[in-house]
Short mmCIF file of C-alpha atoms in Angstrom, two decimals:
data_model
loop_
_atom_site.label_atom_id
_atom_site.label_comp_id
_atom_site.label_asym_id
_atom_site.label_seq_id
_atom_site.Cartn_x
_atom_site.Cartn_y
_atom_site.Cartn_z
CA UNK A 238 0.00 0.00 0.00
CA UNK A 239 1.49 3.39 -1.01
CA UNK A 240 1.48 6.36 1.38
CA UNK A 241 -1.35 8.20 -0.42
CA UNK A 242 -3.59 5.14 -0.16
CA UNK A 243 -2.56 4.68 3.48
CA UNK A 244 -3.51 8.28 4.27
CA UNK A 245 -6.93 7.84 2.66
CA UNK A 246 -7.42 4.61 4.61
CA UNK A 247 -6.63 6.40 7.87
CA UNK A 248 -9.19 9.07 7.03
CA UNK A 249 -11.77 6.39 6.33
CA UNK A 250 -11.07 4.76 9.69
CA UNK A 251 -11.56 8.12 11.43
CA UNK A 252 -14.83 8.74 9.59
CA UNK A 253 -16.18 5.35 10.61
CA UNK A 254 -15.07 5.65 14.24
CA UNK A 255 -16.23 8.93 15.74
CA UNK A 256 -14.55 9.44 19.15
CA UNK A 257 -16.67 8.42 22.11
CA UNK A 258 -16.40 10.70 25.15
CA UNK A 259 -17.94 9.84 28.53
CA UNK A 260 -17.74 12.21 31.51
CA UNK A 261 -18.79 10.86 34.90
CA UNK A 262 -19.00 12.43 38.35
CA UNK A 263 -20.15 9.40 40.34
CA UNK A 264 -17.23 7.03 39.65
CA UNK A 265 -14.58 8.76 41.78
CA UNK A 266 -15.11 10.60 45.06
CA UNK A 267 -12.46 13.25 44.46
CA UNK A 268 -12.43 13.89 40.70
CA UNK A 269 -14.47 13.93 37.51
CA UNK A 270 -13.61 11.02 35.21
CA UNK A 271 -13.21 11.74 31.49
CA UNK A 272 -13.03 8.68 29.21
CA UNK A 273 -12.03 8.96 25.55
CA UNK A 274 -12.22 6.08 23.04
CA UNK A 275 -11.40 6.69 19.40
CA UNK A 276 -9.49 5.53 16.36
CA UNK A 277 -5.80 6.06 16.98
CA UNK A 278 -3.74 8.67 15.15
CA UNK A 279 -0.49 10.51 15.68
CA UNK A 280 -0.78 13.36 18.19
CA UNK A 281 -4.18 12.34 19.59
CA UNK A 282 -2.95 12.25 23.19
CA UNK A 283 -1.58 15.79 22.94
CA UNK A 284 -4.89 17.01 21.51
CA UNK A 285 -6.82 15.56 24.45
CA UNK A 286 -4.39 16.86 27.08
CA UNK A 287 -4.32 20.28 25.43
CA UNK A 288 -8.11 20.64 25.71
CA UNK A 289 -7.94 19.96 29.46
CA UNK A 290 -4.94 22.27 29.94
CA UNK A 291 -6.63 25.15 28.11
CA UNK A 292 -9.50 24.90 30.59
CA UNK A 293 -6.99 25.09 33.49
CA UNK A 294 -8.05 21.66 34.74
CA UNK A 295 -5.80 19.55 36.95
CA UNK A 296 -5.19 15.93 35.94
CA UNK A 297 -4.79 13.92 39.15
CA UNK A 298 -4.64 10.52 37.46
CA UNK A 299 -4.54 9.25 33.90
CA UNK A 300 -4.31 5.92 32.10
CA UNK A 301 -3.35 5.83 28.42
CA UNK A 302 -3.38 2.92 25.99
CA UNK A 303 -3.03 3.32 22.24
CA UNK A 304 -1.47 0.14 20.87
CA UNK A 305 -2.86 -0.82 17.48
CA UNK A 306 -5.52 1.30 15.80
CA UNK A 307 -7.49 2.27 18.92
CA UNK A 308 -6.88 4.97 21.51
CA UNK A 309 -8.32 4.56 25.03
CA UNK A 310 -7.69 7.15 27.69
CA UNK A 311 -9.03 7.87 31.18
CA UNK A 312 -8.41 11.20 32.92
CA UNK A 313 -9.29 12.06 36.52
CA UNK A 314 -9.66 15.86 36.53
CA UNK A 315 -10.53 18.66 38.94
CA UNK A 316 -10.96 22.39 38.51
CA UNK A 317 -8.33 24.92 39.59
CA UNK A 318 -9.67 24.73 43.17
CA UNK A 319 -9.41 20.94 43.34
CA UNK A 320 -13.15 20.30 42.98
CA UNK A 321 -15.12 18.11 40.61
CA UNK A 322 -16.49 19.68 37.44
CA UNK A 323 -20.07 20.91 37.92
CA UNK A 324 -20.36 23.56 35.20
CA UNK A 325 -22.51 22.08 32.43
CA UNK A 326 -20.94 24.49 29.95
CA UNK A 327 -17.44 23.21 30.69
CA UNK A 328 -18.54 19.57 30.62
CA UNK A 329 -20.38 20.11 27.33
CA UNK A 330 -17.37 21.85 25.80
CA UNK A 331 -15.07 18.94 26.73
CA UNK A 332 -17.50 16.40 25.24
CA UNK A 333 -17.98 18.38 22.03
CA UNK A 334 -14.31 19.21 21.51
CA UNK A 335 -12.88 15.76 22.24
CA UNK A 336 -15.57 14.06 20.15
CA UNK A 337 -14.66 15.76 16.89
CA UNK A 338 -12.15 14.46 14.35
CA UNK A 339 -9.29 16.93 13.94
CA UNK A 340 -8.62 15.86 10.35
CA UNK A 341 -11.77 17.83 9.54
CA UNK A 342 -11.53 20.58 12.17
CA UNK A 343 -8.31 22.52 13.08
CA UNK A 344 -6.36 21.18 16.04
CA UNK A 345 -7.93 21.48 19.47
CA UNK A 346 -7.10 24.48 21.62
CA UNK A 347 -6.17 26.74 18.71
CA UNK A 348 -6.69 30.41 19.49
CA UNK A 349 -7.92 32.56 16.65
CA UNK A 350 -5.52 35.49 16.36
CA UNK A 351 -6.63 36.64 12.89
CA UNK A 352 -7.38 40.10 14.30
CA UNK A 353 -3.77 40.49 15.43
CA UNK A 354 -0.29 40.23 13.99
CA UNK A 355 1.87 37.64 15.77
CA UNK A 356 5.56 38.27 16.46
CA UNK A 357 7.80 35.38 17.52
CA UNK A 358 11.10 36.22 19.21
CA UNK A 359 13.91 34.02 20.56
CA UNK A 360 17.36 35.00 21.77
CA UNK A 361 19.69 35.38 24.74
CA UNK A 362 17.97 36.44 27.95
CA UNK A 363 19.33 39.44 29.86
CA UNK A 364 18.05 42.05 32.34
CA UNK A 365 15.95 44.73 30.65
CA UNK A 366 15.31 42.73 27.46
CA UNK A 367 11.53 42.81 27.74
CA UNK A 368 11.58 46.55 28.43
CA UNK A 369 13.54 47.17 25.23
CA UNK A 370 11.20 44.96 23.16
CA UNK A 371 8.09 46.78 24.34
CA UNK A 372 9.81 50.18 23.87
CA UNK A 373 10.57 49.39 20.23
CA UNK A 374 6.96 48.32 19.61
CA UNK A 375 5.65 51.49 21.26
CA UNK A 376 7.95 53.67 19.13
CA UNK A 377 6.66 51.91 16.01
CA UNK A 378 3.06 52.65 17.05
CA UNK A 379 2.25 49.01 17.74
CA UNK A 380 -0.33 48.21 20.41
CA UNK A 381 0.40 45.01 22.37
CA UNK A 382 -2.89 43.14 22.82
CA UNK A 383 -1.51 39.90 24.25
CA UNK A 384 1.92 38.47 24.96
CA UNK A 385 3.60 35.62 26.78
CA UNK A 386 7.27 35.41 27.67
CA UNK A 387 9.26 32.40 28.89
CA UNK A 388 12.91 32.35 29.96
CA UNK A 389 15.00 29.26 30.63
CA UNK A 390 18.68 28.46 30.78
CA UNK A 391 19.67 31.99 29.71
CA UNK A 392 17.40 31.82 26.66
CA UNK A 393 14.19 33.78 26.08
CA UNK A 394 11.13 33.12 23.91
CA UNK A 395 8.40 35.69 23.40
CA UNK A 396 5.13 35.55 21.46
CA UNK A 397 3.50 38.96 21.06
CA UNK A 398 0.18 39.81 19.38
CA UNK A 399 -0.03 43.39 18.14
CA UNK A 400 -2.29 45.75 16.22
CA UNK A 401 -1.70 49.09 14.52
CA UNK A 402 -2.06 51.95 17.01
CA UNK A 403 -3.99 54.15 14.56
CA UNK A 404 -6.35 51.63 12.96
CA UNK A 405 -6.59 48.89 15.59
CA UNK A 406 -6.19 46.36 12.77
CA UNK A 407 -3.49 43.75 12.11
CA UNK A 408 -0.28 45.13 10.60
CA UNK A 409 0.01 43.96 7.00
CA UNK A 410 2.30 46.58 5.44
CA UNK A 411 5.41 44.61 4.31
CA UNK A 412 7.73 47.57 4.87
CA UNK A 413 6.54 48.12 8.42
CA UNK A 414 6.78 44.40 9.16
CA UNK A 415 10.37 44.35 7.88
CA UNK A 416 11.15 47.40 10.03
CA UNK A 417 9.69 45.70 13.14
CA UNK A 418 11.71 42.54 12.50
CA UNK A 419 14.93 44.49 11.91
CA UNK A 420 14.71 46.58 15.07
CA UNK A 421 13.68 43.67 17.28
CA UNK A 422 16.49 41.54 15.89
CA UNK A 423 18.95 44.26 16.91
CA UNK A 424 17.48 44.29 20.43
CA UNK A 425 17.80 40.50 20.70
CA UNK A 426 21.43 40.35 19.62
CA UNK A 427 23.53 39.09 22.50
CA UNK A 428 27.26 39.04 23.06
CA UNK A 429 28.87 35.82 21.81
CA UNK A 430 25.44 34.42 20.90
CA UNK A 431 26.34 31.48 18.66
CA UNK A 432 22.71 30.61 17.98
CA UNK A 433 21.73 34.16 17.03
CA UNK A 434 18.38 35.88 17.54
CA UNK A 435 15.29 34.85 15.60
CA UNK A 436 12.27 36.96 14.73
CA UNK A 437 9.21 36.06 12.69
CA UNK A 438 5.97 37.92 11.96
CA UNK A 439 2.88 35.95 10.96
CA UNK A 440 -0.89 36.09 10.69
CA UNK A 441 -3.56 33.50 11.41
CA UNK A 442 -3.90 30.80 14.05
CA UNK A 443 -1.62 29.62 16.80
CA UNK A 444 -1.73 28.02 20.23
CA UNK A 445 0.49 30.28 22.30
CA UNK A 446 1.95 27.86 24.85
CA UNK A 447 2.27 25.05 22.31
CA UNK A 448 4.19 27.42 20.06
CA UNK A 449 6.44 28.66 22.91
CA UNK A 450 7.49 25.06 23.59
CA UNK A 451 8.33 24.61 19.91
CA UNK A 452 10.28 27.88 19.80
CA UNK A 453 12.41 27.04 22.85
CA UNK A 454 12.95 23.48 21.64
CA UNK A 455 14.12 24.79 18.25
CA UNK A 456 16.38 27.27 20.09
CA UNK A 457 17.90 24.34 22.01
CA UNK A 458 17.28 25.83 25.44
CA UNK A 459 17.77 22.32 26.84
CA UNK A 460 21.53 22.56 26.21
CA UNK A 461 23.48 23.62 29.29
CA UNK A 462 27.11 24.67 28.87
CA UNK A 463 27.95 23.65 32.45
CA UNK A 464 26.41 20.18 32.17
CA UNK A 465 28.91 17.38 32.15
CA UNK A 466 28.18 14.08 30.56
CA UNK A 467 27.55 11.32 33.06
CA UNK A 468 29.45 8.04 32.65
CA UNK A 469 27.47 5.22 31.13
CA UNK A 470 26.86 2.65 33.84
CA UNK A 471 24.70 0.29 31.84
CA UNK A 472 24.12 0.28 28.09
CA UNK A 473 20.63 -1.10 28.56
CA UNK A 474 19.55 1.49 31.12
CA UNK A 475 20.00 5.20 31.52
CA UNK A 476 19.10 7.05 34.70
CA UNK A 477 20.29 10.58 35.39
CA UNK A 478 19.92 12.89 38.32
CA UNK A 479 22.15 15.84 37.41
CA UNK A 480 21.79 17.68 40.71
CA UNK A 481 21.99 16.34 44.22
CA UNK A 482 19.19 18.73 45.19
CA UNK A 483 17.26 17.83 42.05
CA UNK A 484 14.17 19.72 41.02
CA UNK A 485 13.04 16.65 39.11
CA UNK A 486 14.15 13.13 38.28
CA UNK A 487 13.78 11.84 34.73
CA UNK A 488 14.88 8.34 33.77
CA UNK A 489 14.86 6.46 30.48
CA UNK A 490 15.40 2.72 30.11
CA UNK A 491 14.30 0.00 27.74
CA UNK A 492 11.51 -2.55 28.04
CA UNK A 493 12.83 -5.28 25.80
CA UNK A 494 9.78 -7.48 26.38
CA UNK A 495 7.65 -5.12 24.29
CA UNK A 496 10.18 -3.05 22.37
CA UNK A 497 9.43 0.21 24.19
CA UNK A 498 11.54 2.81 25.90
CA UNK A 499 10.19 3.66 29.35
CA UNK A 500 10.29 7.28 30.52
CA UNK A 501 9.72 7.94 34.22
CA UNK A 502 9.23 11.45 35.59
CA UNK A 503 9.12 12.32 39.28
CA UNK A 504 8.86 15.91 40.50
CA UNK A 505 6.64 18.40 42.28
CA UNK A 506 3.28 18.66 40.56
CA UNK A 507 2.03 21.92 39.05
CA UNK A 508 -0.69 23.01 36.61
CA UNK A 509 -0.20 21.99 32.95
CA UNK A 510 2.79 19.76 33.71
CA UNK A 511 1.24 16.82 31.83
CA UNK A 512 0.67 19.04 28.79
CA UNK A 513 4.28 20.26 28.86
CA UNK A 514 5.70 16.72 28.93
CA UNK A 515 3.38 15.28 26.26
CA UNK A 516 3.96 18.35 24.10
CA UNK A 517 7.73 17.84 24.21
CA UNK A 518 7.55 14.12 23.47
CA UNK A 519 5.36 14.92 20.46
CA UNK A 520 7.72 17.65 19.24
CA UNK A 521 10.56 15.13 19.46
CA UNK A 522 8.44 12.76 17.31
CA UNK A 523 7.89 10.11 19.96
CA UNK A 524 4.59 8.26 20.21
CA UNK A 525 3.16 7.43 23.64
CA UNK A 526 1.65 3.94 23.50
CA UNK A 527 0.91 3.52 27.20
CA UNK A 528 1.13 5.82 30.21
CA UNK A 529 0.20 6.02 33.88
CA UNK A 530 -0.02 9.36 35.68
CA UNK A 531 -0.41 9.75 39.46
CA UNK A 532 -0.55 13.37 40.69
CA UNK A 533 -2.90 13.12 43.66
CA UNK A 534 -0.32 14.41 46.14
CA UNK A 535 2.11 17.32 45.99
CA UNK A 536 4.38 15.30 43.71
CA UNK A 537 3.67 13.60 40.41
CA UNK A 538 4.85 10.21 39.18
CA UNK A 539 4.53 9.64 35.46
CA UNK A 540 5.44 6.62 33.36
CA UNK A 541 5.41 6.64 29.54
CA UNK A 542 6.01 3.77 27.12
CA UNK A 543 7.27 5.33 23.92
CA UNK A 544 8.75 4.62 20.50
CA UNK A 545 10.03 7.03 17.92
CA UNK A 546 7.74 7.71 14.99
CA UNK A 547 9.95 5.34 12.95
CA UNK A 548 8.90 2.50 15.28
CA UNK A 549 12.19 2.23 17.19
CA UNK A 550 12.77 2.74 20.92
CA UNK A 551 15.54 5.00 22.21
CA UNK A 552 18.62 3.10 21.06
CA UNK A 553 21.72 5.21 21.71
CA UNK A 554 23.37 6.98 24.59
CA UNK A 555 23.20 10.33 22.82
CA UNK A 556 19.48 9.92 22.17
CA UNK A 557 18.83 9.02 25.81
CA UNK A 558 20.74 12.08 26.98
CA UNK A 559 18.71 14.28 24.64
CA UNK A 560 15.37 12.90 25.82
CA UNK A 561 16.39 13.51 29.44
CA UNK A 562 17.54 17.06 28.76
CA UNK A 563 14.50 18.01 26.69
CA UNK A 564 12.02 16.71 29.28
CA UNK A 565 13.87 18.48 32.10
CA UNK A 566 13.67 21.70 30.08
CA UNK A 567 9.94 21.19 29.45
CA UNK A 568 9.35 20.75 33.18
CA UNK A 569 11.45 23.78 34.15
CA UNK A 570 10.25 26.34 31.56
CA UNK A 571 6.96 27.04 33.27
CA UNK A 572 8.36 26.98 36.81
CA UNK A 573 8.16 30.69 37.53
CA UNK A 574 11.16 31.83 39.54
CA UNK A 575 10.75 35.14 41.28
CA UNK A 576 8.15 37.38 42.85
CA UNK A 577 4.72 37.40 41.21
CA UNK A 578 3.38 40.87 40.41
CA UNK A 579 -0.12 41.37 39.01
CA UNK A 580 -1.01 44.56 37.17
CA UNK A 581 -4.61 45.54 36.41
CA UNK A 582 -5.44 48.96 34.99
CA UNK A 583 -7.00 50.71 32.03
CA UNK A 584 -5.30 49.70 28.79
CA UNK A 585 -3.36 52.27 26.77
CA UNK A 586 -0.67 52.30 24.11
CA UNK A 587 2.79 52.26 25.68
CA UNK A 588 1.63 50.88 29.04
CA UNK A 589 3.91 47.83 28.88
CA UNK A 590 6.84 49.94 27.76
CA UNK A 591 6.40 52.24 30.78
CA UNK A 592 5.89 49.46 33.33
CA UNK A 593 8.83 47.31 32.19
CA UNK A 594 11.03 50.43 32.00
CA UNK A 595 10.29 51.10 35.68
CA UNK A 596 11.18 47.48 36.45
CA UNK A 597 14.48 47.86 34.59
CA UNK A 598 15.38 51.19 36.22
CA UNK A 599 14.88 49.58 39.64
CA UNK A 600 17.12 46.61 38.84
CA UNK A 601 14.29 44.10 38.27
CA UNK A 602 14.55 41.34 35.68
CA UNK A 603 11.41 39.67 34.25
CA UNK A 604 11.71 35.88 34.15
CA UNK A 605 8.21 35.22 32.83
CA UNK A 606 5.24 37.33 31.76
CA UNK A 607 1.61 36.89 30.73
CA UNK A 608 -0.02 39.91 29.09
CA UNK A 609 -3.71 40.06 28.20
CA UNK A 610 -6.40 42.61 27.42
CA UNK A 611 -9.95 42.18 28.68
CA UNK A 612 -12.15 44.81 27.16
CA UNK A 613 -10.65 48.15 28.18
CA UNK A 614 -8.55 46.58 30.96
CA UNK A 615 -4.95 45.42 30.83
CA UNK A 616 -4.44 42.32 33.01
CA UNK A 617 -0.77 41.38 33.24
CA UNK A 618 1.31 39.02 35.36
CA UNK A 619 5.08 39.41 35.80
CA UNK A 620 7.56 37.19 37.65
CA UNK A 621 10.58 39.23 38.67
CA UNK A 622 14.01 38.80 40.30
CA UNK A 623 16.90 41.18 40.70
CA UNK A 624 19.47 41.44 37.90
CA UNK A 625 21.48 38.55 39.37
CA UNK A 626 18.46 36.24 39.61
CA UNK A 627 18.04 36.65 43.36
CA UNK A 628 14.86 37.66 45.24
CA UNK A 629 13.93 41.31 44.90
CA UNK A 630 14.42 43.48 47.99
CA UNK A 631 11.13 44.46 49.63
CA UNK A 632 12.11 48.15 49.61
CA UNK A 633 12.60 47.98 45.85
CA UNK A 634 9.20 46.36 45.41
CA UNK A 635 7.56 49.07 47.50
CA UNK A 636 9.27 51.79 45.48
CA UNK A 637 8.13 50.26 42.18
CA UNK A 638 4.57 49.88 43.43
CA UNK A 639 4.46 53.51 44.55
CA UNK A 640 5.70 54.68 41.15
CA UNK A 641 3.25 52.54 39.16
CA UNK A 642 0.38 52.73 41.65
CA UNK A 643 -0.24 50.75 44.84
CA UNK A 644 -3.73 49.71 43.72
CA UNK A 645 -2.60 48.95 40.17
CA UNK A 646 0.38 46.67 40.92
CA UNK A 647 -0.22 43.94 43.51
CA UNK A 648 2.17 41.39 45.01
CA UNK A 649 0.83 37.82 44.88
CA UNK A 650 2.09 34.56 46.31
CA UNK A 651 3.96 32.44 43.78
CA UNK A 652 3.09 28.84 44.58
CA UNK A 653 5.15 27.37 41.71
CA UNK A 654 8.39 29.24 42.33
CA UNK A 655 10.43 26.27 43.45
CA UNK A 656 10.50 22.52 43.77
CA UNK A 657 10.86 20.55 46.92
CA UNK A 658 13.47 17.84 47.17
CA UNK A 659 12.20 14.74 45.42
CA UNK A 660 11.29 11.96 47.81
CA UNK A 661 11.19 8.25 47.18
CA UNK A 662 8.03 7.40 45.24
CA UNK A 663 5.29 5.38 46.87
CA UNK A 664 4.53 1.88 45.67
CA UNK A 665 2.79 2.55 42.36
CA UNK A 666 1.33 0.24 39.78
CA UNK A 667 3.65 -0.01 36.77
CA UNK A 668 2.76 -1.33 33.34
CA UNK A 669 6.15 -3.00 33.23
CA UNK A 670 5.00 -5.53 35.85
CA UNK A 671 1.97 -6.30 33.69
CA UNK A 672 4.11 -6.75 30.58
CA UNK A 673 6.50 -9.04 32.44
CA UNK A 674 3.68 -11.16 33.82
CA UNK A 675 2.17 -11.60 30.35
CA UNK A 676 5.52 -12.43 28.79
#
């Protein structure tokens, strides 16, 4: 069978097997159970997890099985407050979204940004970088409608949605777009930056956090100059804990009985962690055939049985190292180091330029930012440290708040700012025991 015929056959299978979604509140005492059965296809697990992540739901347990042509998944989910789902609108949205075939409808969780122009930026992170980016956009009469910024391992990725200050419409003038790219590229240039800055302006659809993962992965933020290669203790098994006070533990070894590589992740749980891990495995072109997730306590224990898209398990030391590094990076990117500051005020052109300039002038460095506009209001979240990456002095925070406005800029507790030391995992059910018993 040639590839064109195979593709048509896959479409036929999807047409004949509409996904079946069942959501139950009486099966588990502590969580709502979401069951998904459908024809299997590449990326289907990420699509399901992305829908739940976009609704800010917590996955406390999950069981995944997708061997063969069928995908079966069970998620135990709660809302952001740890309660079962009771909103009929949310439940209906999950059922409707997960039950559609994405070969007909664009991928789940896509955010329509057709009314904005999207700017993608990656480069070397440094104090004051965000202030300079927003200053350039303000000078070019660009209004920032939404933005999200991630920093990790001295690299920065930024996705900004802008409109023209005068018309309020997307910016489509090729000359102005080239000017924006040129000036932002100059801002992003770092000393001795071998990778070089990257800027891209686009229109249309994107999923912001999905795209940020792809941008940082392409920028190789997982590479650490100070990381030394660990000696290979066993060619058939690879287990690395690079730091004695590890934020997370990721191991990769082989399950020869079934021809899988087994990825185990143990770390402090946080919102959207499952999405971040599955997203990275998908970007690396690995398929998850089976998985068990247990995140009922403060820590999460996750086990994935994977093969590369070519059908092979992880089969070299270099590949194992890369999987470890990329998953560690995925876990760390969204861990927001620093003090959380929330800004809520009337929106205006140049607001972000002014606020981030005040941060910079007071020695604050932004490690992560979420910028949004709700009607006429600007609702922004910033995570800040001092220029050296240390906690900001309380006197500095007070001075910044007085300059911006005590009622406008609020200090909030940052619950995800650090990881606790990883403890020994409890006795958990592992699919490996099942495979061994069957073999």
